[in-house]
Amino acid sequence: MKYDINKLTLDEKLNLLMGDGAWKTSSANGKLRQVVVADGPSGLRKMYGKSETETETATAMPTLSIVASTWDEELARLDGATIADDCIEHGVDVLLAPGANVKRTPLNGRNFEYLSEDPYLAGTMARGFINGVQEKGIGTSLKHYAANNREIYRLSQSSEIGERALREIYLRPFEIAVKAQPWTVMCSYNAVNGVLAAENGYLLKEILRDTFGFEGLIVSDWGAVYEAFRSVKATLDLRMPQDKRHAEQLKEALDKGYITMDDIDYCVNNVLKLIEKAETAEKKIETTKEQRHENAVNIAKAGMVLLKNEDNILPLKNSGNYFVAGGVAIDPVIGGIGSALVQTEYKQKPLGELLAEKLPNADIQSSENPHINTWAVRRRAYLAYLKNSLVKAYGKDAVIIGVNGEEEGESFDRRSIRLEKEYELIIKEFAKYNKNIIVLLNVGSAIDVSPWIDDVKAVLYTGFSGEGINEAAASILVGETNPSGKLAETFPICLYDTYTGEEVGNGFVESYTDGVFVGYRHYDKYDLDVAFPFGFGLSYSKFKYDNLRIEKVGECDYKVLFDVENISGIGGAEVAQLYIKEVFPMVERPEKELKGFKKVFLKAGEKKTVEIELNYRSFAYYLTPYKRWHVQNDIYEIMVGASSRDIRLQKSVKIELPPETQQSQINKNIAE
Ligand code: BGC
């Protein structure tokens, strides 16, 4: 290592274990280069002031929920690489992203920052993002470790989770993503099973470092450290932001023998390694601002999900006459609130204008008043708007309405998963006079569409797609882009169909009594209908699945092959998904679990063979008494489909492992 720990005094060492202010590491009296960190997951947010909006401008990328619904690890990588160029330009060494927490409830205010309700998808996409950032010489911070699945009470509440659910669901995305060796992992605010994540030696040392093989630095979430010495004992290396008491507290703990010099040196060494990485990494900006914007648009195009398209009302026709309504179609929400908020200089054009450019022969009119969201309290203005717009929209071929839900952001949760009341009303009102309603769902997370879904012909989930949202939506609406996104989270029929409903814990404890039955695993278990299932998304093309073959290539390794054919006249991409079910399990197991996927691009009429590999971990569950991954000798259904509720091909395999092989897995950390 470049830096000699022995050249640091005790005070310098202790200061190195906390930030210098909020966004950089200590210089140890000028001896060391300072590492600059900044948020976040939807683009760079480098602060220069105290208020949330006092940040340098950067490319506002789609939020991670949209990145996840591309189901394309390469695009996650591109997303990361694009943000990394902004980091280099702004002198930032470590980007505080990605967030990989599993979406347990659609109410979580920060769901837009996270990837999926499925741990395999979340982990895979997080890995792609980390690789993209770090290949550019910028570090990442995989967060929020662990079990931070809602915002309310995030500072106080303990997530009480059984070992099996912890390992199979909540830690699994981290286990997968850590294979990319993020420079840092950020612990969460909450406690897990009664011990604060920042002090949780079991989670930080035993699992993250010793079992998952994490080699980097553990940083606290901002203000997550409570008792300094307990964090150091748990191998949390860096407390953020600066807290003047930190060094004093550690010195006292050292004197009392609560921690040793070795404990301190262990953390100091990790900080020194981070500094060295930041200093030696090769950093080169490879994109112009315009190219970064293009990347934002392209990821948004691939991540938006077409949920409904009755009578093929989309794409819009060049000869049509259309009306564009709803404030968010003019001034859309590009991201959520909090540390993921990005200030962009990019001024996007209103949707109506973009549509008019793309469909020169069409007649496209838009409503004039942009901000319906604020009209919730200005009812008269709202009614005037409505009347005015209804008159203009009368007799049009179709009406396109951009709608929004409750505010989504950090430190609070949504209270409901319905749209803003005014938006539900607007859809209903327009639907009275026009049968062809096209809704753009400008929301960051799952929405209850039941009050109005039967009144509309088409729904495009645009999510919070960053500064390219209108361009991407327009491109899909006119058919320039064939939609290929698929939901990375279920849209339940209503909140009460979710396991947690309105429950939020009591401020001290939240019991994860749903165990491993999270997301689609829950709806499958109770055989619940959903509005739009996990993995669902329409295309303008049609795909046919055929010819499933399963080849055994190792003791518990299989190669799954099948054909996907584009049987339409238009090129497109399909996300083929592979799920596994154990048929006669000895423990409760989900009806199906995602174990592989591939996004295939197919020209009109083209057919391709898709190959997905399975291994021991694809079949295993966490065997709590023996603390290991276990594959039961049994029959397993291999299901291939277009969504979790649209299985097209199915075959079973019988696994017969000799007992010695099963035993040999003890204590082995088998890669996926
Ligand atoms: C958030 C983190 C963020 C940090 C720094 C915290 O409140 O939970 O996600 O990286 O602040 O802004």
CSV table of C-alpha atoms in Angstrom, one decimal, residues 272-554:
chain,number,residue,atom,x,y,z
A,272,LEU,CA,-6.2,4.4,3.3
A,273,LYS,CA,-7.0,1.8,0.6
A,274,LEU,CA,-10.0,3.9,-0.5
A,275,ILE,CA,-7.8,7.0,-0.8
A,276,GLU,CA,-5.2,5.0,-2.8
A,277,LYS,CA,-7.9,3.7,-5.2
A,278,ALA,CA,-9.3,7.2,-5.7
A,279,GLU,CA,-5.8,8.6,-6.3
A,280,THR,CA,-4.5,5.9,-8.7
A,281,ALA,CA,-7.7,5.1,-10.7
A,282,GLU,CA,-7.5,6.2,-14.3
A,283,LYS,CA,-10.3,8.6,-15.0
A,284,LYS,CA,-11.2,9.7,-18.5
A,285,ILE,CA,-14.3,11.5,-19.6
A,286,GLU,CA,-15.6,9.7,-22.7
A,287,THR,CA,-18.9,11.4,-23.4
A,288,THR,CA,-20.0,14.9,-24.2
A,289,LYS,CA,-22.9,16.4,-22.3
A,290,GLU,CA,-25.1,15.7,-25.4
A,291,GLN,CA,-24.1,12.1,-25.4
A,292,ARG,CA,-24.9,11.8,-21.7
A,293,HIS,CA,-28.3,13.2,-22.5
A,294,GLU,CA,-28.7,10.7,-25.3
A,295,ASN,CA,-27.8,7.9,-22.9
A,296,ALA,CA,-30.5,9.1,-20.5
A,297,VAL,CA,-33.1,9.1,-23.3
A,298,ASN,CA,-32.1,5.7,-24.5
A,299,ILE,CA,-32.2,4.1,-21.1
A,300,ALA,CA,-35.6,5.7,-20.6
A,301,LYS,CA,-36.9,4.3,-23.9
A,302,ALA,CA,-35.8,0.8,-22.9
A,303,GLY,CA,-37.2,1.0,-19.4
A,304,MET,CA,-40.7,2.5,-19.9
A,305,VAL,CA,-43.3,-0.2,-19.8
A,306,LEU,CA,-46.3,-0.4,-22.0
A,307,LEU,CA,-49.0,-1.8,-19.7
A,308,LYS,CA,-52.1,-1.7,-21.9
A,309,ASN,CA,-52.7,-1.2,-25.6
A,310,GLU,CA,-56.3,-2.2,-26.5
A,311,ASP,CA,-57.2,-2.2,-30.2
A,312,ASN,CA,-53.6,-1.3,-30.9
A,313,ILE,CA,-54.4,2.3,-30.3
A,314,LEU,CA,-50.6,2.9,-30.0
A,315,PRO,CA,-48.6,3.8,-31.9
A,316,LEU,CA,-50.3,7.1,-32.8
A,317,LYS,CA,-51.0,7.7,-36.5
A,318,ASN,CA,-49.5,10.5,-38.5
A,319,SER,CA,-53.0,11.3,-39.8
A,320,GLY,CA,-54.6,11.5,-36.4
A,321,ASN,CA,-55.8,14.4,-34.3
A,322,TYR,CA,-54.9,14.2,-30.7
A,323,PHE,CA,-55.2,16.2,-27.4
A,324,VAL,CA,-52.5,16.1,-24.8
A,325,ALA,CA,-53.7,16.9,-21.3
A,326,GLY,CA,-52.3,16.8,-17.8
A,327,GLY,CA,-49.6,19.0,-16.3
A,328,VAL,CA,-47.0,16.2,-16.1
A,329,ALA,CA,-47.2,15.7,-19.9
A,330,ILE,CA,-45.9,19.3,-20.2
A,331,ASP,CA,-43.7,19.5,-17.1
A,332,PRO,CA,-43.1,15.9,-16.0
A,333,VAL,CA,-41.7,14.7,-12.7
A,334,ILE,CA,-38.2,13.5,-13.6
A,335,GLY,CA,-37.1,12.1,-10.3
A,336,GLY,CA,-38.0,11.7,-6.6
A,337,ILE,CA,-37.2,14.0,-3.7
A,338,GLY,CA,-34.2,13.7,-1.3
A,339,SER,CA,-30.6,12.7,-1.9
A,340,ALA,CA,-31.5,11.3,-5.3
A,341,LEU,CA,-32.7,14.7,-6.6
A,342,VAL,CA,-30.7,15.8,-9.6
A,343,GLN,CA,-30.7,19.4,-10.9
A,344,THR,CA,-30.4,19.4,-14.7
A,345,GLU,CA,-29.8,22.3,-17.0
A,346,TYR,CA,-31.6,20.4,-19.7
A,347,LYS,CA,-35.0,22.0,-20.7
A,348,GLN,CA,-37.1,19.4,-22.2
A,349,LYS,CA,-39.8,20.2,-24.7
A,350,PRO,CA,-43.5,19.5,-23.7
A,351,LEU,CA,-44.8,16.2,-24.9
A,352,GLY,CA,-47.3,17.8,-27.3
A,353,GLU,CA,-44.5,19.7,-29.1
A,354,LEU,CA,-42.4,16.6,-29.5
A,355,LEU,CA,-45.3,14.6,-30.8
A,356,ALA,CA,-46.1,17.4,-33.3
A,357,GLU,CA,-42.5,17.2,-34.6
A,358,LYS,CA,-42.6,13.5,-35.0
A,359,LEU,CA,-46.1,13.4,-36.6
A,360,PRO,CA,-46.0,16.4,-38.9
A,361,ASN,CA,-49.3,15.5,-40.5
A,362,ALA,CA,-51.2,15.0,-37.3
A,363,ASP,CA,-53.2,17.6,-35.5
A,364,ILE,CA,-51.9,17.8,-32.0
A,365,GLN,CA,-53.2,20.2,-29.4
A,366,SER,CA,-52.3,20.5,-25.7
A,367,SER,CA,-53.8,21.8,-22.6
A,368,GLU,CA,-52.3,25.1,-21.5
A,369,ASN,CA,-52.1,24.9,-17.8
A,370,PRO,CA,-49.2,22.9,-16.7
A,371,HIS,CA,-49.4,22.3,-13.0
A,372,ILE,CA,-52.4,20.2,-12.0
A,373,ASN,CA,-50.6,18.7,-9.0
A,374,THR,CA,-50.7,22.0,-7.2
A,375,TRP,CA,-54.4,22.4,-8.2
A,376,ALA,CA,-55.4,20.0,-5.6
A,377,VAL,CA,-55.8,23.0,-3.3
A,378,ARG,CA,-57.0,25.3,-6.1
A,379,ARG,CA,-60.1,23.6,-7.1
A,380,ARG,CA,-61.6,26.5,-9.0
A,381,ALA,CA,-58.6,26.7,-11.3
A,382,TYR,CA,-58.7,23.0,-11.7
A,383,LEU,CA,-62.4,23.1,-12.8
A,384,ALA,CA,-61.7,25.9,-15.2
A,385,TYR,CA,-58.9,23.9,-16.7
A,386,LEU,CA,-61.0,20.8,-17.0
A,387,LYS,CA,-63.8,22.5,-18.7
A,388,ASN,CA,-61.5,24.3,-21.1
A,389,SER,CA,-59.6,21.2,-22.0
A,390,LEU,CA,-62.7,19.1,-22.4
A,391,VAL,CA,-64.0,21.5,-24.9
A,392,LYS,CA,-60.7,21.4,-26.9
A,393,ALA,CA,-60.4,17.6,-26.7
A,394,TYR,CA,-64.0,17.0,-27.8
A,395,GLY,CA,-64.1,14.9,-31.0
A,396,LYS,CA,-60.3,14.1,-31.0
A,397,ASP,CA,-59.2,10.7,-32.1
A,398,ALA,CA,-57.5,10.1,-28.7
A,399,VAL,CA,-56.6,12.0,-25.6
A,400,ILE,CA,-53.2,11.5,-24.0
A,401,ILE,CA,-53.1,12.3,-20.3
A,402,GLY,CA,-50.0,12.5,-18.2
A,403,VAL,CA,-50.8,11.7,-14.5
A,404,ASN,CA,-49.0,11.7,-11.2
A,405,GLY,CA,-49.3,10.1,-7.8
A,406,GLU,CA,-48.4,11.3,-4.3
A,407,GLU,CA,-45.0,12.8,-3.8
A,408,GLU,CA,-42.2,10.2,-3.6
A,409,GLY,CA,-39.0,10.8,-1.8
A,410,GLU,CA,-36.6,10.1,1.0
A,411,SER,CA,-37.6,10.2,4.7
A,412,PHE,CA,-41.3,9.7,4.1
A,413,ASP,CA,-43.5,7.1,2.6
A,414,ARG,CA,-46.5,7.3,0.4
A,415,ARG,CA,-49.8,7.1,2.2
A,416,SER,CA,-51.6,5.5,-0.6
A,417,ILE,CA,-50.8,4.0,-4.0
A,418,ARG,CA,-53.7,5.8,-5.8
A,419,LEU,CA,-53.1,8.6,-8.2
A,420,GLU,CA,-53.7,12.1,-7.1
A,421,LYS,CA,-57.4,12.5,-6.7
A,422,GLU,CA,-57.6,15.2,-9.4
A,423,TYR,CA,-55.9,13.0,-11.9
A,424,GLU,CA,-58.3,10.1,-11.3
A,425,LEU,CA,-61.1,12.6,-11.9
A,426,ILE,CA,-59.5,14.0,-15.0
A,427,ILE,CA,-59.2,10.5,-16.5
A,428,LYS,CA,-62.8,9.8,-15.7
A,429,GLU,CA,-64.0,13.1,-17.1
A,430,PHE,CA,-62.2,12.8,-20.4
A,431,ALA,CA,-63.3,9.2,-20.7
A,432,LYS,CA,-66.9,10.3,-20.6
A,433,TYR,CA,-66.4,12.1,-23.9
A,434,ASN,CA,-63.7,10.1,-25.6
A,435,LYS,CA,-63.3,6.3,-25.7
A,436,ASN,CA,-59.6,6.5,-26.6
A,437,ILE,CA,-57.8,7.6,-23.5
A,438,ILE,CA,-54.0,7.0,-23.3
A,439,VAL,CA,-52.5,7.4,-19.9
A,440,LEU,CA,-48.9,8.2,-19.1
A,441,LEU,CA,-48.1,7.0,-15.6
A,442,ASN,CA,-45.5,9.5,-14.4
A,443,VAL,CA,-45.0,7.8,-11.0
A,444,GLY,CA,-41.9,6.3,-9.4
A,445,SER,CA,-43.5,3.1,-8.0
A,446,ALA,CA,-46.5,0.8,-8.3
A,447,ILE,CA,-49.9,2.4,-8.6
A,448,ASP,CA,-53.4,1.2,-8.0
A,449,VAL,CA,-55.0,1.5,-11.4
A,450,SER,CA,-58.3,-0.1,-10.6
A,451,PRO,CA,-60.5,3.0,-10.3
A,452,TRP,CA,-59.9,4.0,-14.0
A,453,ILE,CA,-58.1,1.2,-15.9
A,454,ASP,CA,-61.3,0.0,-17.6
A,455,ASP,CA,-62.0,3.5,-18.9
A,456,VAL,CA,-58.8,3.8,-20.8
A,457,LYS,CA,-57.3,2.1,-23.9
A,458,ALA,CA,-53.6,2.4,-23.3
A,459,VAL,CA,-51.2,2.9,-20.4
A,460,LEU,CA,-47.5,3.7,-20.6
A,461,TYR,CA,-45.6,3.5,-17.4
A,462,THR,CA,-43.0,6.3,-17.9
A,463,GLY,CA,-41.8,6.2,-14.3
A,464,PHE,CA,-39.4,9.0,-13.2
A,465,SER,CA,-37.3,8.8,-16.3
A,466,GLY,CA,-35.0,11.7,-15.9
A,467,GLU,CA,-34.4,14.6,-18.3
A,468,GLY,CA,-35.2,12.4,-21.3
A,469,ILE,CA,-38.6,11.4,-20.2
A,470,ASN,CA,-40.7,13.3,-22.7
A,471,GLU,CA,-38.4,12.4,-25.6
A,472,ALA,CA,-38.5,8.7,-24.7
A,473,ALA,CA,-42.3,8.7,-24.1
A,474,ALA,CA,-42.9,10.6,-27.4
A,475,SER,CA,-40.7,8.1,-29.3
A,476,ILE,CA,-42.7,5.1,-27.9
A,477,LEU,CA,-46.0,6.8,-28.5
A,478,VAL,CA,-45.3,7.3,-32.2
A,479,GLY,CA,-43.7,3.9,-32.7
A,480,GLU,CA,-40.2,5.1,-33.4
A,481,THR,CA,-39.2,3.0,-30.4
A,482,ASN,CA,-40.8,-0.3,-29.8
A,483,PRO,CA,-41.4,-0.6,-26.1
A,484,SER,CA,-39.4,-3.4,-24.4
A,485,GLY,CA,-39.4,-2.6,-20.7
A,486,LYS,CA,-41.0,-5.0,-18.2
A,487,LEU,CA,-42.1,-4.4,-14.7
A,488,ALA,CA,-39.5,-5.0,-12.0
A,489,GLU,CA,-42.3,-4.8,-9.4
A,490,THR,CA,-45.9,-6.1,-9.3
A,491,PHE,CA,-48.7,-3.6,-9.7
A,492,PRO,CA,-51.2,-5.0,-7.2
A,493,ILE,CA,-54.9,-4.4,-7.6
A,494,CYS,CA,-55.0,-2.4,-4.5
A,495,LEU,CA,-52.9,-1.7,-1.4
A,496,TYR,CA,-54.8,-4.2,0.7
A,497,ASP,CA,-53.6,-7.0,-1.5
A,498,THR,CA,-50.0,-6.4,-0.4
A,499,TYR,CA,-48.8,-8.3,2.6
A,500,THR,CA,-48.2,-5.2,4.6
A,501,GLY,CA,-51.2,-3.1,3.6
A,502,GLU,CA,-51.2,0.0,5.7
A,503,GLU,CA,-49.1,-1.5,8.5
A,504,VAL,CA,-45.9,0.3,9.2
A,505,GLY,CA,-44.5,-1.2,12.4
A,506,ASN,CA,-44.8,0.6,15.7
A,507,GLY,CA,-41.7,2.8,15.4
A,508,PHE,CA,-39.6,0.3,17.3
A,509,VAL,CA,-40.1,-3.0,15.5
A,510,GLU,CA,-41.4,-4.2,12.2
A,511,SER,CA,-41.9,-7.9,11.9
A,512,TYR,CA,-41.2,-9.4,8.6
A,513,THR,CA,-43.7,-12.2,9.1
A,514,ASP,CA,-44.1,-12.7,5.4
A,515,GLY,CA,-40.7,-14.4,5.4
A,516,VAL,CA,-39.5,-15.1,1.8
A,517,PHE,CA,-43.0,-14.3,0.3
A,518,VAL,CA,-42.2,-10.9,-1.0
A,519,GLY,CA,-43.5,-9.3,-4.2
A,520,TYR,CA,-44.8,-11.9,-6.7
A,521,ARG,CA,-43.9,-14.6,-4.3
A,522,HIS,CA,-46.7,-13.2,-2.0
A,523,TYR,CA,-49.3,-12.8,-4.7
A,524,ASP,CA,-48.6,-16.3,-6.0
A,525,LYS,CA,-48.8,-17.8,-2.5
A,526,TYR,CA,-52.3,-16.5,-1.9
A,527,ASP,CA,-53.3,-16.9,-5.5
A,528,LEU,CA,-54.2,-13.2,-5.8
A,529,ASP,CA,-55.0,-11.5,-9.0
A,530,VAL,CA,-52.8,-8.5,-9.7
A,531,ALA,CA,-53.3,-5.6,-12.0
A,532,PHE,CA,-49.9,-6.1,-13.8
A,533,PRO,CA,-47.6,-8.9,-12.8
A,534,PHE,CA,-43.9,-8.8,-12.1
A,535,GLY,CA,-42.0,-9.2,-15.4
A,536,PHE,CA,-45.0,-7.9,-17.5
A,537,GLY,CA,-44.7,-5.5,-20.4
A,538,LEU,CA,-46.2,-5.2,-23.9
A,539,SER,CA,-44.4,-4.7,-27.2
A,540,TYR,CA,-45.6,-3.6,-30.6
A,541,SER,CA,-44.1,-7.0,-31.8
A,542,LYS,CA,-45.4,-10.5,-30.9
A,543,PHE,CA,-43.0,-13.2,-29.7
A,544,LYS,CA,-43.3,-16.9,-29.8
A,545,TYR,CA,-41.5,-19.2,-27.4
A,546,ASP,CA,-40.6,-22.8,-28.5
A,547,ASN,CA,-38.4,-25.8,-28.2
A,548,LEU,CA,-37.3,-25.8,-24.5
A,549,ARG,CA,-34.3,-28.0,-24.0
A,550,ILE,CA,-32.4,-28.7,-20.7
A,551,GLU,CA,-28.9,-30.1,-20.8
A,552,LYS,CA,-27.2,-31.3,-17.7
A,553,VAL,CA,-23.6,-30.0,-17.7
A,554,GLY,CA,-22.5,-30.7,-14.2
